[in-house]
Tab-separated table of C-alpha atoms in Angstrom:
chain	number	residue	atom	x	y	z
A	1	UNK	CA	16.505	6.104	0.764
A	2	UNK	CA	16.016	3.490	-0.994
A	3	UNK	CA	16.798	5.492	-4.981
A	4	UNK	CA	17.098	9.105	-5.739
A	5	UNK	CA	18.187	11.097	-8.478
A	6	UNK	CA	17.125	14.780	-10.215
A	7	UNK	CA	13.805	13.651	-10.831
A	8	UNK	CA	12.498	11.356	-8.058
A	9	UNK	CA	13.278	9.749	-4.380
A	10	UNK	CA	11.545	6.409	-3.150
A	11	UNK	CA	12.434	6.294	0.618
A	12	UNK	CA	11.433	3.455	2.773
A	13	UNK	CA	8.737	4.318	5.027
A	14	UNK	CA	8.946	3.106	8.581
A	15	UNK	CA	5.560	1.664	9.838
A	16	UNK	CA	3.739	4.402	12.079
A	17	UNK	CA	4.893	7.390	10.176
A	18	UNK	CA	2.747	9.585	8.454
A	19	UNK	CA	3.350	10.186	4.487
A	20	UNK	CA	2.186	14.082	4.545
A	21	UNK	CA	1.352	16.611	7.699
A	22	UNK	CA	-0.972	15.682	10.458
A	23	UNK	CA	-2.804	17.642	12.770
A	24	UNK	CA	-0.969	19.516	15.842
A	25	UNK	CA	2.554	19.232	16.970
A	26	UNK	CA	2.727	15.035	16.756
A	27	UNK	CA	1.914	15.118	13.416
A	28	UNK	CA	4.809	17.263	12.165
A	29	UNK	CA	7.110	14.238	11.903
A	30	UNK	CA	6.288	12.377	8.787
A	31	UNK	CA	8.310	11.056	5.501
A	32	UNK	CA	7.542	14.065	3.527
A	33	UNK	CA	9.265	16.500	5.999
A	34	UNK	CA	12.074	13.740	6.602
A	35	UNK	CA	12.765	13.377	2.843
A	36	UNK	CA	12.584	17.363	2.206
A	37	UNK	CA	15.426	17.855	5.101
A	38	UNK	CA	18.064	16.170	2.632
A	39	UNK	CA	15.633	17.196	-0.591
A	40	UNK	CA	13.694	20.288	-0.141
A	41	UNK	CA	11.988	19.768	-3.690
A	42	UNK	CA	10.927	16.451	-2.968
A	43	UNK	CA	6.615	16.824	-3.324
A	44	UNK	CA	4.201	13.754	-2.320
A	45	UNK	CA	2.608	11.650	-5.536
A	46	UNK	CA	0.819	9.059	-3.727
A	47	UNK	CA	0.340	7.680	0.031
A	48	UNK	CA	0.954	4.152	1.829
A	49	UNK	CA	-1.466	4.353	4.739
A	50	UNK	CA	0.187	5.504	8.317
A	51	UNK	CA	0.527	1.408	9.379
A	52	UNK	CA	1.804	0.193	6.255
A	53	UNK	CA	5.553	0.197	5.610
A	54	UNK	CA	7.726	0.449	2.245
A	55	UNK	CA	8.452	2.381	-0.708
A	56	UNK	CA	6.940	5.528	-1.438
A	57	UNK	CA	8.010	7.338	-4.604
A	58	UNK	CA	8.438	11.496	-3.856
A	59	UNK	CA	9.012	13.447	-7.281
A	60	UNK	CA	11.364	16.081	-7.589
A	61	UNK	CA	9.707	19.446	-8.400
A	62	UNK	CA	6.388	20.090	-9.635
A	63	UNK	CA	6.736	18.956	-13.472
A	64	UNK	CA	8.315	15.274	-12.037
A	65	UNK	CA	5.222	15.724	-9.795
A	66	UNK	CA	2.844	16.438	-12.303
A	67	UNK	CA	4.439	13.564	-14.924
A	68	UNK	CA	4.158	10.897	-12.199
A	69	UNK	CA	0.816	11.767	-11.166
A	70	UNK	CA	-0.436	11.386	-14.444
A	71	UNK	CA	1.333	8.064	-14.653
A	72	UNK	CA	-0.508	6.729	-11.460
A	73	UNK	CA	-3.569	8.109	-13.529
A	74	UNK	CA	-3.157	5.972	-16.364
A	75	UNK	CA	-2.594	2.772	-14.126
A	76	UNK	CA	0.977	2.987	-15.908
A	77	UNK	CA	2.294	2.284	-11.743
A	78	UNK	CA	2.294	-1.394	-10.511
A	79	UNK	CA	2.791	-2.145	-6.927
A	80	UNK	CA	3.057	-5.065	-5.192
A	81	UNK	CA	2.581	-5.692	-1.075
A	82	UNK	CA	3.823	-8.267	1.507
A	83	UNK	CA	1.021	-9.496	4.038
A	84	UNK	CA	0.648	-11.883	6.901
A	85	UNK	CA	-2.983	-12.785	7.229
A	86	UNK	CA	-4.996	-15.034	9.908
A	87	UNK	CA	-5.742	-18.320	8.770
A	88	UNK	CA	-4.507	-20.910	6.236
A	89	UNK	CA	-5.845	-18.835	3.014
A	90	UNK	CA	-5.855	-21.421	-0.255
A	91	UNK	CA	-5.499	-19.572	-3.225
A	92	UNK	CA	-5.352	-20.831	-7.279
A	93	UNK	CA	-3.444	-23.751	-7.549
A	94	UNK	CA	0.108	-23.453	-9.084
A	95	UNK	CA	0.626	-20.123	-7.382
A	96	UNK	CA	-1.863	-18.699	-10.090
A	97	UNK	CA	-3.071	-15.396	-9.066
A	98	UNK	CA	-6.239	-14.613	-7.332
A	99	UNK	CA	-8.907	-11.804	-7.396
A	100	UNK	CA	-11.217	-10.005	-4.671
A	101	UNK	CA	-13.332	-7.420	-6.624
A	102	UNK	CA	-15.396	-6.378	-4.051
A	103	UNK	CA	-16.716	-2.941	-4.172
A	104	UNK	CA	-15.766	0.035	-1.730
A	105	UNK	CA	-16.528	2.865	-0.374
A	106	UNK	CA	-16.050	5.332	2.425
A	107	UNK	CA	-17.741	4.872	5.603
A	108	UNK	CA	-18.585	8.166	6.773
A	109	UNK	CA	-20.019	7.579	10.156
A	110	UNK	CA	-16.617	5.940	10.846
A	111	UNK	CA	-14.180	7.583	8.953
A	112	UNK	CA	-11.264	6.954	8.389
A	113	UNK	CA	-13.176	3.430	8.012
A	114	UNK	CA	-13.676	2.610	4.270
A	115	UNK	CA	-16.174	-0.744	3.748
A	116	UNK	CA	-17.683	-2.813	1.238
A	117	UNK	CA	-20.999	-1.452	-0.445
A	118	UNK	CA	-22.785	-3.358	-2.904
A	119	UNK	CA	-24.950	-0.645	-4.238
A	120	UNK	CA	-22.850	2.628	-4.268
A	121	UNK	CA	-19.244	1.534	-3.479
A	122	UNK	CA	-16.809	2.024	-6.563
A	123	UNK	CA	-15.681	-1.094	-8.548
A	124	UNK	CA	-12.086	-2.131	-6.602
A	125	UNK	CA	-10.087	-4.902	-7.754
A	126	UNK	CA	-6.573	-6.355	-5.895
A	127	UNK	CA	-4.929	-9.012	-6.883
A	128	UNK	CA	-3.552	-11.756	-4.530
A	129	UNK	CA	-1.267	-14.595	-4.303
A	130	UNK	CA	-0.034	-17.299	-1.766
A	131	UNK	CA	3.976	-17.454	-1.145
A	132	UNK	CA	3.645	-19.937	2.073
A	133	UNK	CA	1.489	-21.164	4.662
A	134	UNK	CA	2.756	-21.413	8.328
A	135	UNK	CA	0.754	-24.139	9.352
A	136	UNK	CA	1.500	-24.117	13.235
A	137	UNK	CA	0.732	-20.053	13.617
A	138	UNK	CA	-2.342	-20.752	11.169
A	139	UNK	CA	-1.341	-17.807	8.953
A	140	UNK	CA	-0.909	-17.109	5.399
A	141	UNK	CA	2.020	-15.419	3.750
A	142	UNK	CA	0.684	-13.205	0.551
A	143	UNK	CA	2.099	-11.348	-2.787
A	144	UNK	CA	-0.447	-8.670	-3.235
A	145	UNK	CA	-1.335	-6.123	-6.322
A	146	UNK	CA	-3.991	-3.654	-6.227
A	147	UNK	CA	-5.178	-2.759	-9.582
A	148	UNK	CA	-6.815	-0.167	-8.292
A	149	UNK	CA	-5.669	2.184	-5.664
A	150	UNK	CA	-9.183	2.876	-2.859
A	151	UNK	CA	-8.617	3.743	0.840
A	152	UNK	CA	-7.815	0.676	2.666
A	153	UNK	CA	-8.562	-1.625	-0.058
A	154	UNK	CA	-5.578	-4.389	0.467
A	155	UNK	CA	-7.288	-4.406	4.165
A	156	UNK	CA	-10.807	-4.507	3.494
A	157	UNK	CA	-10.386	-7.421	0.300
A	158	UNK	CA	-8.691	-9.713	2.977
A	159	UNK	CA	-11.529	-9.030	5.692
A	160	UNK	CA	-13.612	-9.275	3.711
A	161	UNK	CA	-13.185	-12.643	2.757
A	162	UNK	CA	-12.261	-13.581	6.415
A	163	UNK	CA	-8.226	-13.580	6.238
A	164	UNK	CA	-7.536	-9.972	8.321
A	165	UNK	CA	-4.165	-8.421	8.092
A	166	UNK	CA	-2.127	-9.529	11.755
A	167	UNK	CA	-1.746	-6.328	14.292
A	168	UNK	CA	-4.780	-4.572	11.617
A	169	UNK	CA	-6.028	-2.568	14.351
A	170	UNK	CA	-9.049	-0.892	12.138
A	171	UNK	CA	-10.493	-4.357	10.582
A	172	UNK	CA	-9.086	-7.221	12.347
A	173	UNK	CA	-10.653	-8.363	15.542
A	174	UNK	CA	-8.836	-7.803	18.559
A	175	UNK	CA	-7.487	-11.667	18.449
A	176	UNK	CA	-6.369	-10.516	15.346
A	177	UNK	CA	-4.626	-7.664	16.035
A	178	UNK	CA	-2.671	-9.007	19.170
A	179	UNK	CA	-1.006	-10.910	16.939
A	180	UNK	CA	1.742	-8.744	15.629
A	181	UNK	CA	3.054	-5.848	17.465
A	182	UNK	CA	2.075	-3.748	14.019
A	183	UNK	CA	0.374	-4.314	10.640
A	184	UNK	CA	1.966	-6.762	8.488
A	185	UNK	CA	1.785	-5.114	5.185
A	186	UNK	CA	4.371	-3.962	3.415
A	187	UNK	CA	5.024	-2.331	0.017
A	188	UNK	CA	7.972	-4.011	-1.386
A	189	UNK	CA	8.172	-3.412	-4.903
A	190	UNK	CA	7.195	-1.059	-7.498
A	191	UNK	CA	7.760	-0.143	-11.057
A	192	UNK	CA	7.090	3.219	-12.909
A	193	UNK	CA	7.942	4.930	-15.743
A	194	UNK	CA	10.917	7.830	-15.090
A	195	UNK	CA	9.220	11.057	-15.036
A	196	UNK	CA	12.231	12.149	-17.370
A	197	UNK	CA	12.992	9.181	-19.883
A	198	UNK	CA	9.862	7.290	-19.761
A	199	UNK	CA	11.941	3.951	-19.434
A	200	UNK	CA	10.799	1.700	-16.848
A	201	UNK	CA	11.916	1.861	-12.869
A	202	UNK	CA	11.702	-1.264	-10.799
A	203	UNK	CA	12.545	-0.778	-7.722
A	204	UNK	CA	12.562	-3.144	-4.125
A	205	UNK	CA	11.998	-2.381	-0.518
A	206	UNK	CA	13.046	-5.722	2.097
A	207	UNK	CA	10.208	-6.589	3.687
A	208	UNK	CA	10.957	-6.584	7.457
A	209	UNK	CA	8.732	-9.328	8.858
């Protein structure tokens, strides 16, 4: 765990692990279950997808629940991601952010595929930002924010504007996704208001590539 008190637990989520309940026996394992073994009112408030690692925020009972759900509502969360993507990305000089508004939607056909729709998907917005280049492995360390929260959407942006997530094995192409043994996206840092005082909670998850 990475903080816990009466109210709420952020736990660091392993890549590969579920956040809630999958189907059948294999998907019994996941963080919720973990967390309620040492916290049996810990409840879910939002999700990092199953390949993503980092810090996911669990409140404690259902008015903690309720309180930081409407908090993600408001946009009073911000988060901020890790990722390694393909390719020397150049971003806004003077380590000025960047944006990719690009809208999304889900792709039914393929679900759990999400793409980019120009006509019906809903308005997305992430923000990005360079922290290093690595020159000889011709990738591109990024900060990331996502303004808003769609399915996939850190993923799809960086596709999308042809710098794939390493080891992304639903958007990258497979020379892509040889590349690291997992996806290299991790939620490091995030900063809410406490579902009992309203003051502000930063708090910081190692990012462990």
């Amino acid at each position: 765990f990475i903080y816990a008190d009466d109210h709420l637990v952020a736990a660091d989520k392993p890549s590969g692990l579920l956040c809630v309940p999958g189907r059948g026996d294999a998907g019994r394992d996941c963080l919720s279950a973990r967390v309620q073994q040492q916290y049996p009112d810990a409840l879910i408030v939002h999700r990092l997808d199953m390949a993503t690692s980092g810090l996911c925020v669990l409140a404690r009972g259902a008015d903690a629940q309720r309180r930081l759900s409407m908090a993600f509502a408001a946009r009073e969360v911000h988060k901020r991601y890790v990722a390694v993507v393909q390719g020397l990305l150049r971003g806004a000089p003077d380590g000025a952010w960047s944006v990719s508004d690009l809208p999304l939607i889900a792709d039914w056909p393929n679900r759990p595929l999400s793409k980019v729709d120009h006509e019906h998907g809903k308005p997305s917005l992430t923000r990005w930002r360079v922290l290093a280049h690595d020159e000889a492995g011709d990738t591109t360390r990024l900060a990331l924010e996502p303004v808003t929260g769609r399915s996939h959407q850190l993923r799809l942006h960086l596709q999308a504007i042809g710098h794939p997530i390493l080891g992304d094995a639903l958007y990258a192409p497979p020379v892509v996704q040889v590349l690291a043994p997992r996806l290299l996206l991790h939620a490091s840092d995030i900063t809410l208001p406490h579902p009992a005082t309203g003051e502000p909670l930063s708090l910081h998850s190692a990012v462990p590539f």
